[in-house]
Coordinates of N, CA and C in Angstrom, one line a residue:
M55 N 244.1 264.6 162.8 CA 244.3 264.7 164.2 C 242.9 265.2 164.9
P56 N 242.3 264.6 165.8 CA 241.0 265.0 166.4 C 241.2 266.4 167.1
E57 N 240.1 267.0 167.1 CA 239.9 268.5 167.5 C 240.4 268.5 168.9
E58 N 240.1 267.6 169.8 CA 240.5 267.6 171.2 C 242.0 267.6 171.4
E59 N 242.7 266.9 170.7 CA 244.1 266.7 170.7 C 244.7 268.1 170.3
E60 N 244.2 268.6 169.2 CA 244.7 269.9 168.7 C 244.7 271.0 169.7
R61 N 243.8 271.0 170.5 CA 243.5 272.1 171.4 C 244.6 271.9 172.8
C62 N 244.8 270.6 173.1 CA 245.5 270.3 174.3 C 246.3 269.1 174.0
P63 N 247.4 269.1 173.3 CA 248.1 267.9 172.9 C 248.8 267.0 174.0
I64 N 249.0 267.9 175.1 CA 249.7 267.2 176.3 C 248.7 266.2 176.9
L65 N 247.4 266.3 176.7 CA 246.4 265.5 177.4 C 246.6 264.1 176.7
S66 N 246.8 264.0 175.5 CA 246.9 262.8 174.8 C 248.1 261.9 175.4
L67 N 249.1 262.5 176.0 CA 250.2 261.8 176.6 C 249.9 261.2 178.0
L68 N 249.0 261.6 178.6 CA 248.6 261.1 179.8 C 247.7 259.6 179.8
T69 N 248.1 258.8 180.6 CA 247.5 257.5 180.7 C 246.2 257.6 181.5
D70 N 245.4 256.6 181.3 CA 244.1 256.6 182.2 C 244.5 256.5 183.7
D71 N 245.6 255.6 183.9 CA 246.1 255.4 185.3 C 246.5 256.6 186.0
L72 N 247.2 257.5 185.2 CA 247.7 258.8 185.6 C 246.6 259.8 185.9
L73 N 245.6 259.7 184.8 CA 244.5 260.7 185.1 C 243.6 260.3 186.3
S74 N 243.6 259.0 186.5 CA 242.8 258.5 187.7 C 243.5 258.9 188.9
R75 N 244.9 258.9 189.1 CA 245.5 259.3 190.3 C 245.4 260.9 190.5
I76 N 245.3 261.6 189.4 CA 245.2 263.1 189.5 C 243.7 263.3 190.0
H77 N 242.7 262.6 189.4 CA 241.3 262.6 189.9 C 241.1 262.5 191.3
S78 N 241.8 261.5 191.8 CA 241.6 261.0 193.2 C 242.3 262.1 194.0
H79 N 243.1 263.0 193.6 CA 243.7 263.9 194.6 C 243.0 265.3 194.6
L80 N 241.8 265.3 193.8 CA 241.0 266.6 193.9 C 240.3 266.6 195.1
P81 N 240.5 267.7 195.9 CA 239.9 267.7 197.3 C 238.4 268.1 197.5
D82 N 237.9 268.7 196.5 CA 236.5 269.3 196.6 C 235.7 268.5 195.5
P83 N 234.5 268.0 196.0 CA 233.6 267.3 195.1 C 233.2 268.2 193.9
T84 N 233.2 269.5 193.9 CA 232.8 270.3 192.8 C 233.9 270.3 191.8
H85 N 235.2 270.2 192.2 CA 236.2 270.0 191.3 C 236.1 268.7 190.6
Q86 N 235.9 267.8 191.3 CA 235.8 266.5 190.7 C 234.5 266.4 189.7
K87 N 233.5 267.1 189.9 CA 232.4 267.2 189.0 C 232.9 267.8 187.7
S88 N 233.7 269.0 187.8 CA 234.2 269.9 186.7 C 235.3 269.0 186.1
F89 N 236.0 268.2 186.5 CA 236.9 267.4 186.0 C 236.4 266.7 184.8
R90 N 235.3 266.1 185.0 CA 234.7 265.1 183.8 C 234.2 266.0 182.6
L91 N 234.2 267.4 182.8 CA 233.7 268.3 181.8 C 234.8 268.8 180.8
V92 N 236.0 268.4 181.2 CA 237.2 269.0 180.5 C 237.4 268.2 179.1
C93 N 237.3 267.0 179.1 CA 237.4 266.2 177.8 C 236.9 264.9 177.8
R94 N 236.8 264.1 176.9 CA 236.2 262.7 176.9 C 237.0 261.8 177.6
A95 N 238.4 261.9 177.6 CA 239.3 261.2 178.5 C 239.1 261.3 180.0
F96 N 238.8 262.6 180.4 CA 238.6 262.9 181.8 C 237.2 262.3 182.2
H97 N 236.4 262.5 181.3 CA 234.9 261.9 181.6 C 235.0 260.4 181.8
R98 N 235.8 259.7 181.0 CA 235.9 258.3 181.1 C 236.5 257.9 182.3
V99 N 237.6 258.6 182.8 CA 238.4 258.4 184.0 C 237.4 258.7 185.2
D100 N 236.7 259.6 185.2 CA 235.6 259.9 186.2 C 234.6 258.8 186.3
S101 N 234.1 258.3 185.2 CA 233.2 257.2 185.2 C 233.7 255.8 185.8
L102 N 235.0 255.6 185.5 CA 235.6 254.4 186.2 C 236.0 254.5 187.6
S103 N 236.1 255.7 188.0 CA 236.4 255.9 189.5 C 235.2 256.3 190.2
R104 N 234.2 256.4 189.8 CA 233.0 256.9 190.4 C 232.4 255.8 191.5
T105 N 232.4 256.2 192.7 CA 231.9 255.1 193.8 C 230.4 255.5 194.3
H106 N 229.9 256.8 194.1 CA 228.6 257.1 194.5 C 227.9 257.6 193.2
L107 N 226.6 257.3 193.3 CA 225.7 257.7 192.2 C 224.4 258.1 192.8
R108 N 223.9 259.3 192.3 CA 222.6 259.7 192.8 C 221.9 260.4 191.5
P109 N 221.3 259.4 190.8 CA 220.6 259.8 189.5 C 219.3 260.6 189.6
L110 N 219.1 261.5 188.7 CA 217.8 262.1 188.7 C 216.8 261.4 188.0
R111 N 217.2 260.7 187.0 CA 216.3 259.9 186.2 C 216.7 258.6 186.2
P112 N 215.7 257.7 186.7 CA 216.0 256.3 187.0 C 216.1 255.5 185.8
H113 N 215.5 255.9 184.7 CA 215.6 255.1 183.4 C 217.0 255.0 182.8
C114 N 217.9 255.8 183.2 CA 219.3 255.9 182.7 C 220.2 255.0 183.5
L115 N 219.6 254.4 184.7 CA 220.4 253.8 185.5 C 221.1 252.4 185.1
P116 N 220.5 251.6 184.3 CA 221.2 250.4 183.8 C 222.5 251.0 182.9
T117 N 222.5 251.9 182.2 CA 223.7 252.4 181.6 C 224.6 253.0 182.4
L118 N 224.2 253.7 183.4 CA 225.2 254.4 184.3 C 225.8 253.3 185.2
I119 N 225.1 252.2 185.6 CA 225.8 251.2 186.4 C 226.6 250.4 185.6
A120 N 226.5 250.2 184.2 CA 227.4 249.5 183.4 C 228.7 250.3 183.2
R121 N 228.5 251.7 183.2 CA 229.8 252.5 183.0 C 230.5 252.9 184.3
S122 N 230.1 252.3 185.4 CA 230.6 252.8 186.7 C 231.0 251.6 187.4
P123 N 232.2 250.9 187.1 CA 232.7 249.7 187.8 C 233.0 249.8 189.2
S124 N 233.3 251.0 189.6 CA 233.7 251.2 191.1 C 232.5 251.6 192.0
L125 N 231.2 251.4 191.4 CA 230.0 251.9 192.1 C 229.9 251.1 193.4
Q126 N 229.6 251.8 194.5 CA 229.5 251.2 195.8 C 228.2 251.8 196.5
F127 N 227.8 253.0 196.3 CA 226.7 253.8 196.8 C 225.7 254.1 195.8
L128 N 224.5 253.7 195.9 CA 223.6 254.1 194.9 C 222.4 254.6 195.8
D129 N 222.1 256.0 195.4 CA 221.1 256.7 196.1 C 219.9 257.0 195.2
L130 N 218.8 256.3 195.4 CA 217.6 256.4 194.6 C 216.5 257.4 195.2
S131 N 216.9 258.2 196.3 CA 216.0 259.0 197.0 C 215.3 260.1 196.2
V132 N 216.0 260.4 195.1 CA 215.4 261.5 194.4 C 214.7 260.9 193.1
C133 N 214.4 259.6 193.2 CA 213.7 259.0 192.2 C 212.3 258.4 192.6
P134 N 211.4 259.3 193.0 CA 210.0 258.8 193.7 C 209.4 258.1 192.8
R135 N 209.5 258.0 191.4 CA 208.7 257.3 190.6 C 209.2 255.8 190.2
L136 N 210.2 255.5 191.1 CA 210.8 254.2 190.8 C 209.7 253.1 191.1
D137 N 209.6 252.3 190.2 CA 208.5 251.1 190.4 C 209.3 249.8 190.2
D138 N 208.5 248.7 190.3 CA 209.0 247.4 190.4 C 209.7 246.9 189.1
S139 N 209.1 247.3 188.0 CA 209.8 246.9 186.7 C 211.1 247.6 186.5
L140 N 211.2 248.8 186.9 CA 212.5 249.6 186.8 C 213.5 249.0 187.8
A141 N 213.0 248.6 189.0 CA 213.8 248.0 190.0 C 214.4 246.8 189.5
A142 N 213.6 246.0 188.8 CA 214.0 244.8 188.2 C 215.2 244.9 187.2
A143 N 215.1 246.0 186.4 CA 215.9 246.4 185.4 C 217.3 246.9 186.0
I144 N 217.2 247.6 187.0 CA 218.4 248.0 187.7 C 219.1 246.9 188.4
A145 N 218.3 245.9 189.1 CA 218.8 244.7 189.7 C 219.5 243.9 188.6
A146 N 218.9 243.8 187.4 CA 219.7 243.0 186.4 C 221.0 243.7 186.0
A147 N 221.0 244.9 185.8 CA 222.2 245.7 185.5 C 223.3 245.4 186.6
I148 N 222.9 245.6 187.9 CA 223.8 245.3 188.9 C 224.4 243.9 188.9
S149 N 223.5 242.8 188.6 CA 224.0 241.5 188.6 C 224.8 241.2 187.4
A150 N 224.4 241.8 186.3 CA 225.1 241.6 185.1 C 226.5 242.1 185.1
H151 N 226.7 243.2 185.6 CA 228.0 243.8 185.6 C 228.8 243.5 187.0
R152 N 228.2 242.7 187.8 CA 228.9 242.1 189.0 C 229.1 243.3 189.9
R153 N 228.5 244.3 190.2 CA 228.7 245.4 191.1 C 228.0 244.9 192.4
R154 N 228.8 245.3 193.5 CA 228.6 244.9 194.9 C 228.3 246.3 195.5
L155 N 227.0 246.7 195.8 CA 226.8 247.8 196.5 C 226.9 247.8 198.0
K156 N 227.5 248.7 198.7 CA 227.4 248.8 200.0 C 226.2 249.5 200.6
V157 N 225.8 250.5 199.8 CA 224.7 251.3 200.4 C 223.8 251.5 199.3
L158 N 222.4 251.4 199.4 CA 221.3 251.5 198.5 C 220.2 252.3 199.2
G159 N 220.1 253.5 198.7 CA 219.0 254.4 199.4 C 217.8 254.4 198.6
L160 N 216.8 254.3 199.3 CA 215.5 254.0 198.7 C 214.5 255.1 199.4
S161 N 214.8 256.0 200.3 CA 214.0 256.6 201.1 C 212.7 257.4 200.6
R162 N 212.6 257.6 199.4 CA 211.5 258.3 198.9 C 210.9 257.6 197.7
A163 N 211.3 256.3 197.5 CA 210.9 255.3 196.4 C 209.5 254.8 196.7
T164 N 208.4 255.6 196.6 CA 207.1 255.2 197.1 C 206.5 254.3 196.2
G165 N 207.0 254.0 194.9 CA 206.2 253.2 193.9 C 206.8 251.7 194.1
L166 N 207.8 251.5 194.9 CA 208.2 250.1 195.0 C 207.4 249.3 195.9
T167 N 207.3 248.1 195.7 CA 206.5 247.0 196.5 C 207.7 246.2 197.0
R168 N 207.2 245.1 197.7 CA 208.0 244.1 198.2 C 208.8 243.3 197.2
V169 N 208.1 243.1 195.9 CA 208.9 242.6 194.8 C 210.0 243.3 194.4
G170 N 209.9 244.6 194.3 CA 210.9 245.4 193.6 C 212.1 245.6 194.7
V171 N 211.8 245.6 195.9 CA 212.8 245.8 196.9 C 213.5 244.4 196.9
E172 N 212.9 243.2 197.0 CA 213.5 242.0 196.9 C 214.5 241.8 195.7
A173 N 214.1 242.4 194.6 CA 215.0 242.3 193.3 C 216.2 243.0 193.5
L174 N 216.1 244.2 194.2 CA 217.3 244.9 194.4 C 218.2 244.4 195.4
V175 N 217.7 243.9 196.5 CA 218.4 243.3 197.6 C 219.1 242.0 197.1
S176 N 218.5 241.2 196.3 CA 219.0 239.9 195.8 C 220.2 240.2 194.9
A177 N 220.1 241.4 194.2 CA 221.3 241.8 193.2 C 222.4 242.3 194.0
C178 N 222.3 242.8 195.3 CA 223.3 243.5 196.0 C 223.9 242.4 196.9
E179 N 223.5 241.2 197.1 CA 224.0 240.3 198.1 C 225.3 239.7 197.4
P180 N 226.4 239.4 198.3 CA 227.5 238.8 197.7 C 227.2 237.3 197.1

């Protein structure tokens, strides 16, 4: 029996659907962030229901995009070193996983040129 189930056997009885409903009723964003730290199942449910993403390290984005099927808002304003090659990798991940972003924040992305912005925009279009 895995160590996680030994500590809290009731968690193994909860389905992802039920955990997702519990997660959606957490009123405070800090509670939602703490939710994913409880166990792997909670982390998985949090990733599946995450709609907003504001990464500190842009090189992790392709993986984060793949793990966030509900992603709608991507804020890259804290990634000033974002460049065209990374923008192309992000755009490829968005397209490959069929994510449709509603909002893409690029306010401090000073390393992007027209080519990088076009790649991101083309990946976000329906």
